[in-house]
Short mmCIF file of C-alpha atoms and ligand atoms in Angstrom, two decimals:
data_model
loop_
_atom_site.label_atom_id
_atom_site.label_comp_id
_atom_site.label_asym_id
_atom_site.label_seq_id
_atom_site.Cartn_x
_atom_site.Cartn_y
_atom_site.Cartn_z
CA MET A 291 0.43 -0.32 0.40
CA ILE A 292 1.20 3.50 -1.29
CA ARG A 293 0.52 7.02 1.37
CA LEU A 294 0.91 8.72 -1.76
CA TYR A 295 -1.40 10.45 -3.63
CA LEU A 296 -1.93 9.09 -7.52
CA THR A 297 -4.59 10.37 -9.97
CA ARG A 298 -7.24 7.72 -11.34
CA GLU A 299 -5.04 6.77 -14.78
CA GLU A 300 -1.32 7.07 -11.72
CA GLU A 301 -3.41 3.94 -10.52
CA ARG A 302 -4.90 2.54 -13.39
CA VAL A 303 -0.83 1.99 -14.32
CA TYR A 304 0.78 1.81 -10.90
CA ASP A 305 -2.11 -1.40 -11.09
CA GLY A 306 -0.53 -3.02 -14.29
CA GLU A 307 -3.61 -1.80 -16.84
CA ARG A 308 -1.27 0.10 -19.03
CA GLY A 309 0.74 -3.24 -18.84
CA TRP A 310 3.77 -4.88 -16.73
CA ALA A 311 6.31 -2.62 -17.71
CA ARG A 312 4.48 0.90 -17.02
CA GLN A 313 3.41 -1.03 -13.99
CA MET A 314 7.37 -1.67 -12.74
CA CYS A 315 8.24 2.45 -13.51
CA MET A 316 5.27 3.35 -12.20
CA ARG A 317 5.52 0.73 -8.21
CA ILE A 318 9.38 2.43 -9.09
CA ILE A 319 8.62 6.38 -8.62
CA ALA A 320 5.05 5.69 -6.36
CA LYS A 321 7.81 3.08 -3.61
CA LEU A 322 10.12 6.21 -4.21
CA GLY A 323 8.24 9.41 -3.61
CA ASP A 324 7.04 7.44 -0.51
CA LEU A 325 10.40 7.05 1.24
CA PHE A 326 10.53 10.39 0.67
CA GLY A 327 7.81 11.54 2.25
CA ALA A 328 6.47 13.15 -1.33
CA ASP A 329 2.95 13.77 -1.70
CA LYS A 330 1.89 13.04 -5.41
CA LEU A 331 3.64 13.10 -9.00
CA ILE A 332 4.37 15.60 -11.13
CA PRO A 333 5.37 15.96 -15.03
CA VAL A 334 8.82 15.88 -15.82
CA GLU A 335 10.31 17.96 -18.96
CA SER A 336 12.92 14.91 -19.59
CA ALA A 337 15.23 12.43 -17.88
CA HIS A 338 18.57 11.41 -18.22
CA VAL A 339 19.70 7.83 -17.79
CA SER A 340 22.62 6.27 -16.30
CA GLY A 341 23.91 2.68 -15.59
CA VAL A 342 24.74 1.69 -20.07
CA SER A 343 28.36 0.90 -19.46
CA TYR A 344 28.52 -2.73 -18.59
CA LYS A 345 31.16 -2.37 -16.83
CA THR A 346 28.85 -0.63 -13.86
CA ILE A 347 25.43 -2.58 -14.27
CA GLY A 348 26.22 -6.32 -15.45
CA ASP A 349 24.48 -9.20 -16.67
CA ASN A 350 21.20 -8.63 -13.02
CA ALA A 351 20.13 -5.06 -14.92
CA SER A 352 21.15 -6.07 -18.46
CA ASP A 353 18.44 -8.94 -18.34
CA PHE A 354 16.33 -6.19 -16.55
CA LEU A 355 16.19 -3.84 -19.14
CA LYS A 356 16.21 -7.07 -22.02
CA SER A 357 12.73 -7.62 -19.63
CA LEU A 358 11.34 -4.30 -19.74
CA ALA A 359 11.69 -3.72 -23.44
CA ASP A 360 9.81 -7.69 -23.73
CA ALA A 361 6.90 -5.86 -21.75
CA GLY A 362 7.04 -3.26 -24.44
CA GLY A 363 8.24 -0.07 -22.19
CA LYS A 364 8.70 2.52 -24.33
CA ILE A 365 9.91 6.27 -23.04
CA LYS A 366 7.69 8.95 -22.55
CA VAL A 367 9.49 11.96 -22.62
CA GLY A 368 12.66 12.73 -24.48
CA ALA A 369 14.93 10.73 -22.56
CA THR A 370 19.16 10.56 -22.97
CA LEU A 371 21.64 8.03 -22.37
CA ASN A 372 24.97 8.58 -20.28
CA PRO A 373 28.05 7.28 -21.46
CA GLN A 374 28.88 3.82 -22.62
CA GLY A 375 32.35 1.73 -22.31
CA SER A 376 33.56 1.60 -25.39
CA ASP A 377 32.73 2.85 -29.04
CA SER A 378 32.82 0.86 -32.67
CA GLU A 379 35.51 3.52 -33.87
CA TYR A 380 38.26 3.00 -31.63
CA LEU A 381 38.00 0.93 -28.74
CA GLU A 382 35.48 -1.76 -30.32
CA LYS A 383 38.48 -2.99 -31.77
CA HIS A 384 40.96 -3.19 -28.90
CA LEU A 385 38.35 -4.83 -25.76
CA PRO A 386 37.92 -8.63 -25.49
CA LYS A 387 34.96 -9.20 -27.66
CA GLN A 388 32.58 -10.56 -25.19
CA LEU A 389 32.85 -7.25 -23.92
CA VAL A 390 31.85 -5.33 -26.46
CA GLU A 391 29.23 -7.40 -27.28
CA LYS A 392 27.36 -7.30 -23.31
CA GLN A 393 27.81 -3.60 -23.96
CA SER A 394 26.64 -3.79 -27.80
CA ASN A 395 23.47 -6.13 -26.39
CA ILE A 396 22.34 -3.24 -23.62
CA LEU A 397 22.76 -0.53 -26.06
CA LYS A 398 20.37 -2.86 -27.85
CA GLN A 399 17.30 -2.90 -25.20
CA PHE A 400 17.62 0.93 -24.93
CA GLU A 401 16.69 0.95 -28.00
CA ARG A 402 14.08 -0.80 -28.63
CA MET A 403 12.52 1.56 -25.77
CA GLY A 404 13.05 4.46 -27.98
CA PHE A 405 16.48 5.34 -26.92
CA ALA A 406 18.48 7.33 -29.22
CA LEU A 407 22.35 6.77 -28.96
CA SER A 408 22.79 10.59 -26.67
CA LEU A 409 25.70 8.36 -24.72
CA THR A 410 26.74 11.49 -22.96
CA CYS A 411 27.24 12.61 -19.40
CA THR A 412 26.81 16.99 -20.65
CA PRO A 413 23.04 16.67 -22.01
CA TYR A 414 22.68 19.78 -22.26
CA TYR A 415 25.19 20.18 -25.32
CA LEU A 416 22.47 18.57 -27.29
CA LYS A 417 19.26 20.42 -25.52
CA LYS A 418 19.08 23.70 -22.73
CA PRO A 419 16.48 22.28 -20.31
CA SER A 420 14.01 25.24 -19.79
CA LYS A 421 14.02 27.09 -17.00
CA CYS A 422 12.30 25.76 -13.61
CA ALA A 423 11.42 22.68 -16.07
CA HIS A 424 10.89 19.30 -13.49
CA LEU A 425 14.03 17.10 -14.97
CA ALA A 426 14.31 13.20 -12.95
CA TRP A 427 17.88 13.52 -14.33
CA ALA A 428 21.09 10.75 -13.12
CA GLU A 429 24.36 11.25 -13.22
CA SER A 430 25.59 13.43 -10.95
CA SER A 431 27.62 16.01 -12.85
CA ALA A 432 25.18 16.96 -15.20
CA ILE A 433 22.69 17.76 -11.88
CA VAL A 434 24.96 19.72 -9.98
CA TYR A 435 24.92 21.52 -13.34
CA ALA A 436 20.90 21.26 -14.38
CA ASN A 437 20.06 22.71 -11.34
CA SER A 438 22.56 25.00 -10.48
CA ILE A 439 24.18 26.82 -13.74
CA LEU A 440 21.05 26.26 -15.69
CA GLY A 441 18.39 26.68 -13.03
CA ALA A 442 16.45 22.98 -13.92
CA TRP A 443 15.25 21.96 -11.13
CA THR A 444 16.05 18.25 -10.20
CA ASN A 445 16.44 15.36 -7.56
CA ARG A 446 19.94 12.99 -8.51
CA GLU A 447 18.36 10.13 -9.09
CA GLY A 448 19.79 7.06 -9.91
CA GLY A 449 19.27 4.82 -13.35
CA PRO A 450 15.66 2.81 -12.42
CA SER A 451 14.64 5.79 -11.21
CA ALA A 452 15.80 7.51 -14.48
CA LEU A 453 14.19 4.83 -16.56
CA ALA A 454 11.24 5.01 -14.89
CA SER A 455 10.48 8.49 -14.75
CA ALA A 456 11.59 8.43 -18.28
CA ILE A 457 9.05 5.61 -19.24
CA VAL A 458 5.37 7.14 -17.03
CA GLY A 459 7.31 10.58 -17.58
CA LYS A 460 6.57 11.63 -14.61
CA THR A 461 8.91 11.83 -11.07
CA PRO A 462 8.05 12.45 -7.09
CA ASP A 463 7.55 15.59 -5.61
CA TYR A 464 10.18 15.97 -3.26
CA GLY A 465 13.91 17.12 -2.82
CA VAL A 466 14.93 19.40 -4.89
CA HIS A 467 11.40 19.93 -6.78
CA ARG A 468 10.92 21.51 -3.80
CA ALA A 469 11.57 25.21 -3.23
CA GLU A 470 11.77 25.66 0.39
CA ASN A 471 14.87 22.53 -0.55
CA ARG A 472 16.75 24.26 -2.52
CA ILE A 473 17.96 27.05 0.04
CA PRO A 474 21.55 27.47 0.49
CA LYS A 475 22.73 25.95 3.94
CA VAL A 476 26.14 27.05 4.14
CA LEU A 477 28.05 29.89 3.52
CA VAL A 478 31.47 28.67 1.74
CA ASN A 479 33.66 32.40 0.87
CA VAL A 480 36.40 31.00 -1.07
CA ASN A 481 39.86 32.62 -0.39
CA ALA A 482 41.46 31.95 -2.98
CA LYS A 483 42.81 32.69 -6.82
CA LEU A 484 41.14 29.25 -8.64
CA GLU A 485 43.60 29.91 -11.76
CA ASN A 486 42.20 26.35 -14.11
CA GLU A 487 39.72 24.22 -14.56
CA SER A 488 41.83 21.26 -12.54
CA ALA A 489 41.48 23.75 -9.44
CA PHE A 490 37.68 24.43 -9.71
CA GLY A 491 37.26 20.78 -10.00
CA ALA A 492 39.69 20.81 -7.10
CA LEU A 493 37.53 22.64 -5.17
CA GLY A 494 34.63 20.65 -5.83
CA ILE A 495 36.56 17.43 -4.16
CA TYR A 496 36.65 19.22 -1.14
CA LEU A 497 33.64 20.66 -1.02
CA GLY A 498 32.33 18.13 -1.05
CA LYS A 499 33.74 16.07 1.00
CA LEU A 500 33.10 18.73 3.59
CA LEU A 501 29.31 19.32 2.70
CA LYS A 502 28.05 15.86 1.93
CA ALA A 503 24.57 16.29 1.37
CA LYS A 504 24.14 20.42 1.73
CA ILE A 505 23.72 22.99 -0.39
CA PRO A 506 26.18 26.06 -0.69
CA LEU A 507 25.97 29.43 -1.96
CA ILE A 508 29.17 30.06 -2.61
CA GLN A 509 31.82 32.80 -3.02
CA GLY A 510 35.18 34.13 -4.41
CA LEU A 511 34.84 32.11 -7.12
CA GLY A 512 35.58 35.39 -9.47
CA LYS A 513 34.69 34.57 -13.03
CA PRO A 514 34.49 31.22 -14.14
CA SER A 515 34.21 28.74 -17.51
CA GLU A 516 31.27 27.55 -18.32
CA THR A 517 34.61 24.91 -18.44
CA ASP A 518 35.28 25.67 -14.93
CA LEU A 519 31.82 25.28 -13.83
CA LYS A 520 31.57 22.06 -15.22
CA GLN A 521 34.02 20.92 -13.44
CA LEU A 522 33.07 22.59 -10.29
CA SER A 523 29.67 20.49 -10.19
CA ALA A 524 31.54 17.83 -11.58
CA ALA A 525 33.59 16.82 -8.79
CA LEU A 526 30.92 18.15 -6.07
CA ALA A 527 28.80 15.54 -6.87
CA ALA A 528 31.94 12.87 -6.88
CA SER A 529 33.01 13.42 -3.27
CA GLY A 530 29.28 13.87 -1.80
CA MET A 531 26.28 14.27 -1.82
CA VAL A 532 25.67 18.11 -3.24
CA ASN A 533 22.97 17.95 -5.94
CA MET A 534 23.44 21.61 -6.58
CA PHE A 535 25.19 25.03 -5.16
CA HIS A 536 24.41 29.31 -5.53
CA ARG A 537 27.19 31.25 -6.44
CA ASP A 538 28.00 34.98 -6.12
CA GLN A 539 25.66 36.74 -8.34
CA ASP A 540 22.69 34.76 -6.90
CA ASN A 541 21.07 37.39 -4.23
CA LEU A 542 21.99 36.57 -0.75
CA PRO A 543 18.34 34.47 0.56
CA THR A 544 17.98 36.87 3.74
CA LYS A 545 18.43 33.58 6.30
CA MET A 546 22.08 33.06 5.57
CA LYS A 547 23.28 35.40 8.00
CA ASP A 548 22.75 32.47 10.43
CA ALA A 549 23.85 29.39 8.07
CA GLU A 550 27.49 27.96 8.87
CA LYS A 551 30.10 29.27 7.53
CA VAL A 552 33.25 27.91 5.74
CA THR A 553 36.29 29.19 4.10
CA VAL A 554 38.51 27.51 1.70
CA GLU A 555 42.15 28.67 1.65
CA ALA A 556 44.35 28.22 -1.67
CA LYS A 557 46.34 25.83 0.81
CA ASP A 558 43.20 23.60 1.05
CA ILE A 559 42.82 23.55 -2.85
CA HIS A 560 46.31 22.60 -3.27
CA ARG A 561 46.78 19.64 -1.09
CA THR A 562 43.38 18.43 -2.68
CA ALA A 563 44.46 18.71 -6.45
CA GLU A 564 48.15 16.60 -4.93
CA GLU A 565 45.89 14.33 -2.54
CA LEU A 566 44.46 13.46 -6.31
CA SER A 567 47.57 12.93 -8.20
CA THR A 568 48.96 9.61 -7.55
CA ALA A 569 50.60 8.77 -9.81
CA SER A 570 54.52 7.18 -9.24
CA THR A 571 55.19 8.79 -12.38
CA LYS A 572 55.39 11.50 -14.21
CA LYS A 573 55.08 9.69 -17.05
CA PRO A 574 51.49 8.89 -17.97
CA ASP A 575 50.15 6.37 -20.80
CA LEU A 576 46.44 7.77 -21.28
CA VAL A 577 46.10 11.69 -21.18
CA PHE A 578 42.62 11.59 -20.93
CA ILE A 579 40.35 14.92 -21.68
CA GLY A 580 36.83 14.85 -21.17
CA CYS A 581 35.40 14.39 -18.16
CA PRO A 582 32.52 15.12 -17.88
CA HIS A 583 32.28 15.41 -22.26
CA CYS A 584 33.40 18.33 -23.88
CA SER A 585 31.37 20.63 -25.51
CA LEU A 586 32.47 21.94 -29.19
CA ASN A 587 34.94 24.75 -27.74
CA GLU A 588 36.78 22.73 -26.00
CA ILE A 589 36.89 20.43 -29.14
CA ARG A 590 38.13 24.13 -31.01
CA ARG A 591 40.76 24.89 -28.29
CA ILE A 592 42.39 21.13 -28.13
CA ALA A 593 42.73 20.60 -31.88
CA HIS A 594 43.88 24.34 -33.08
CA PHE A 595 46.61 23.99 -30.01
CA MET A 596 47.43 20.40 -31.49
CA LYS A 597 47.63 21.41 -35.44
CA GLY A 598 51.08 20.26 -37.05
CA LYS A 599 52.01 18.05 -33.95
CA LYS A 600 52.07 14.96 -33.28
CA VAL A 601 51.17 12.66 -30.54
CA LYS A 602 54.00 11.42 -28.49
CA THR A 603 55.22 7.88 -29.53
CA GLY A 604 53.46 5.46 -27.09
CA LEU A 605 51.41 7.41 -25.44
CA GLU A 606 47.05 7.55 -25.91
CA PHE A 607 45.85 10.75 -26.22
CA TRP A 608 42.13 10.54 -25.83
CA VAL A 609 39.45 13.44 -25.55
CA CYS A 610 35.83 12.14 -25.39
CA THR A 611 32.57 13.76 -26.09
CA SER A 612 28.76 13.04 -27.44
CA PRO A 613 28.13 11.62 -30.76
CA TYR A 614 26.01 14.41 -31.01
CA VAL A 615 29.14 17.44 -30.85
CA LYS A 616 31.61 15.13 -32.55
CA GLU A 617 29.70 15.24 -35.62
CA LYS A 618 29.97 19.50 -34.93
CA ALA A 619 33.24 18.97 -34.61
CA ARG A 620 34.40 17.22 -37.57
CA ASN A 621 37.19 19.26 -38.44
CA TYR A 622 37.60 19.62 -35.26
CA VAL A 623 38.00 16.01 -34.69
CA LYS A 624 40.14 15.04 -38.24
CA GLN A 625 42.96 17.84 -37.40
CA ILE A 626 43.19 15.98 -33.86
CA GLY A 627 42.57 12.24 -35.76
CA HIS A 628 45.98 13.77 -37.68
CA SER A 629 48.04 14.86 -35.11
CA GLY A 630 47.79 10.74 -33.69
CA GLY A 631 45.13 11.37 -30.77
CA HIS A 632 41.34 10.31 -30.62
CA VAL A 633 38.27 11.30 -30.20
CA LEU A 634 35.96 8.53 -28.66
CA ALA A 635 32.64 9.54 -29.00
CA GLY A 636 29.60 7.71 -26.18
CA VAL A 637 31.86 6.88 -24.11
CA CYS A 638 33.24 7.51 -20.60
CA THR A 639 36.73 6.51 -19.69
CA ILE A 640 36.10 5.43 -15.72
CA VAL A 641 33.52 2.99 -16.68
CA SER A 642 35.50 1.87 -20.03
CA TRP A 643 37.75 -1.66 -19.84
CA THR A 644 41.01 0.98 -19.23
CA GLU A 645 43.37 -1.62 -17.32
CA LYS A 646 42.99 -4.23 -20.22
CA LEU A 647 43.97 -2.14 -22.64
CA GLY A 648 47.57 -2.03 -20.16
CA ILE A 649 47.18 1.77 -19.14
CA LYS A 650 48.32 1.93 -16.17
CA THR A 651 48.06 5.92 -15.47
CA ILE A 652 46.22 8.30 -16.48
CA MET A 653 46.81 12.88 -16.79
CA THR A 654 43.48 14.63 -17.11
CA ASN A 655 41.85 18.00 -16.54
CA SER A 656 39.26 16.69 -15.03
CA ALA A 657 39.53 16.25 -10.52
CA LYS A 658 36.31 13.69 -10.85
CA THR A 659 38.23 11.12 -13.05
CA ALA A 660 41.10 10.71 -11.29
CA PHE A 661 39.43 10.82 -7.26
CA TYR A 662 37.51 8.11 -9.53
CA ALA A 663 39.85 6.52 -11.46
CA PRO A 664 42.65 4.78 -8.69
CA THR A 665 39.35 2.01 -8.06
CA MET A 666 37.66 1.70 -11.18
CA ASN A 667 40.03 1.91 -13.55
CA LYS A 668 43.52 0.51 -11.32
CA ALA A 669 45.25 3.64 -12.24
CA GLU A 670 47.09 5.87 -10.74
CA THR A 671 46.00 9.88 -11.59
CA ILE A 672 48.13 12.96 -12.48
CA LEU A 673 45.56 16.19 -12.01
CA ALA A 674 46.38 19.19 -14.38
CA PRO A 675 45.10 21.26 -16.98
CA THR A 676 44.15 21.36 -19.77
CA SER A 677 47.17 23.15 -21.36
CA ASP A 678 49.96 21.09 -19.12
CA CYS A 679 48.05 16.97 -20.53
CA LEU A 680 48.17 18.69 -24.03
CA LYS A 681 51.60 18.81 -23.24
CA MET A 682 52.68 16.24 -21.60
CA ALA A 683 50.22 14.80 -24.78
CA LEU A 684 52.50 16.27 -27.51
CA GLN A 685 55.97 15.49 -28.93
CA GLY A 686 58.64 18.58 -28.82
FE1 LIG B 75 30.95 11.60 -17.53
FE2 LIG B 75 32.11 8.87 -17.12
FE3 LIG B 75 33.21 11.82 -16.05
S1 LIG B 75 29.93 10.00 -17.08
S2 LIG B 75 31.26 12.93 -15.89
S3 LIG B 75 33.48 10.96 -18.37
S4 LIG B 75 32.47 10.32 -15.35
#
């Protein structure tokens, strides 16, 4: 028995009158709503589903996807997918065949349910959500970015609840779907110059651990670029459960004068960056940019820097982005390819099988990758801004 109010039509779905797939999905979100004290469901503008890589979901979840597709499960709202662990142009040729097959079977099930293979953790480059739109997004980096930078409203969904919302078109009305839960609780003053996107990432990792799930108002960010804010969002969500932040230009809520206060000094950011660089060598096997997935501008900058230069022999250089942005960046992609780098579409390095490619040390501009790679990829890490990563990747 659920306490949440359901409309007559929602009840029919819940009772199975609209088929098993929709019933299962309705039961997932109704249960979630009950657990978090929601009193009703609300429609969502879009859903973003994580749990696409075979590395993270394995056989049981793959079977569940197949059951939903077999039972006629179909998406009801605009829905995007997180990256996978392989790609058809490059990694597929080097990874074990069995993993590639398992991965492609997962994509097949999503396609049967009507998903386009967007395969990205930056779905907002494909289509920006409307301001104040309610979303059901999984992928923590995109959630923080959507709530904090794009002004959309989404809880931090898991893969199953985002999938259920994609099929039902609704989400429970709780958490940051409600204005009263979006008020900052901690006032953070950054007393340090953040010189590049990796420093923004290190700040995010530091604050994520400190804040856990408390929403901050962050002052002292200066004039961050889109990339800086994307790195901050991803890192905050990697080390903590924060699902949004406010920043300088927002009006200071009057209630904040009694809020908890935190000051971040330069030494905190340096120490965090140092801790994120675990490598015992200065020579990486892989230099990787694209966590979260690169924008067209980032790829353009990388291509310009690489023009006329060559990637060092024996070194892998990857730029990860969505299939959509890769297509838009065709000419830059060619340029990076001529230099010996690879622009991988729809791939997440963290949920790929880099260890099977002999990659032991990863250099990256992403604090989120540096945070996860030691456990997820059994790799040592070097965290450095894009300019240093490119210098390391190129000869001469
Ligand atoms: Fe995206 Fe993977 Fe990083 S999903 S945010 S590239 S860990």
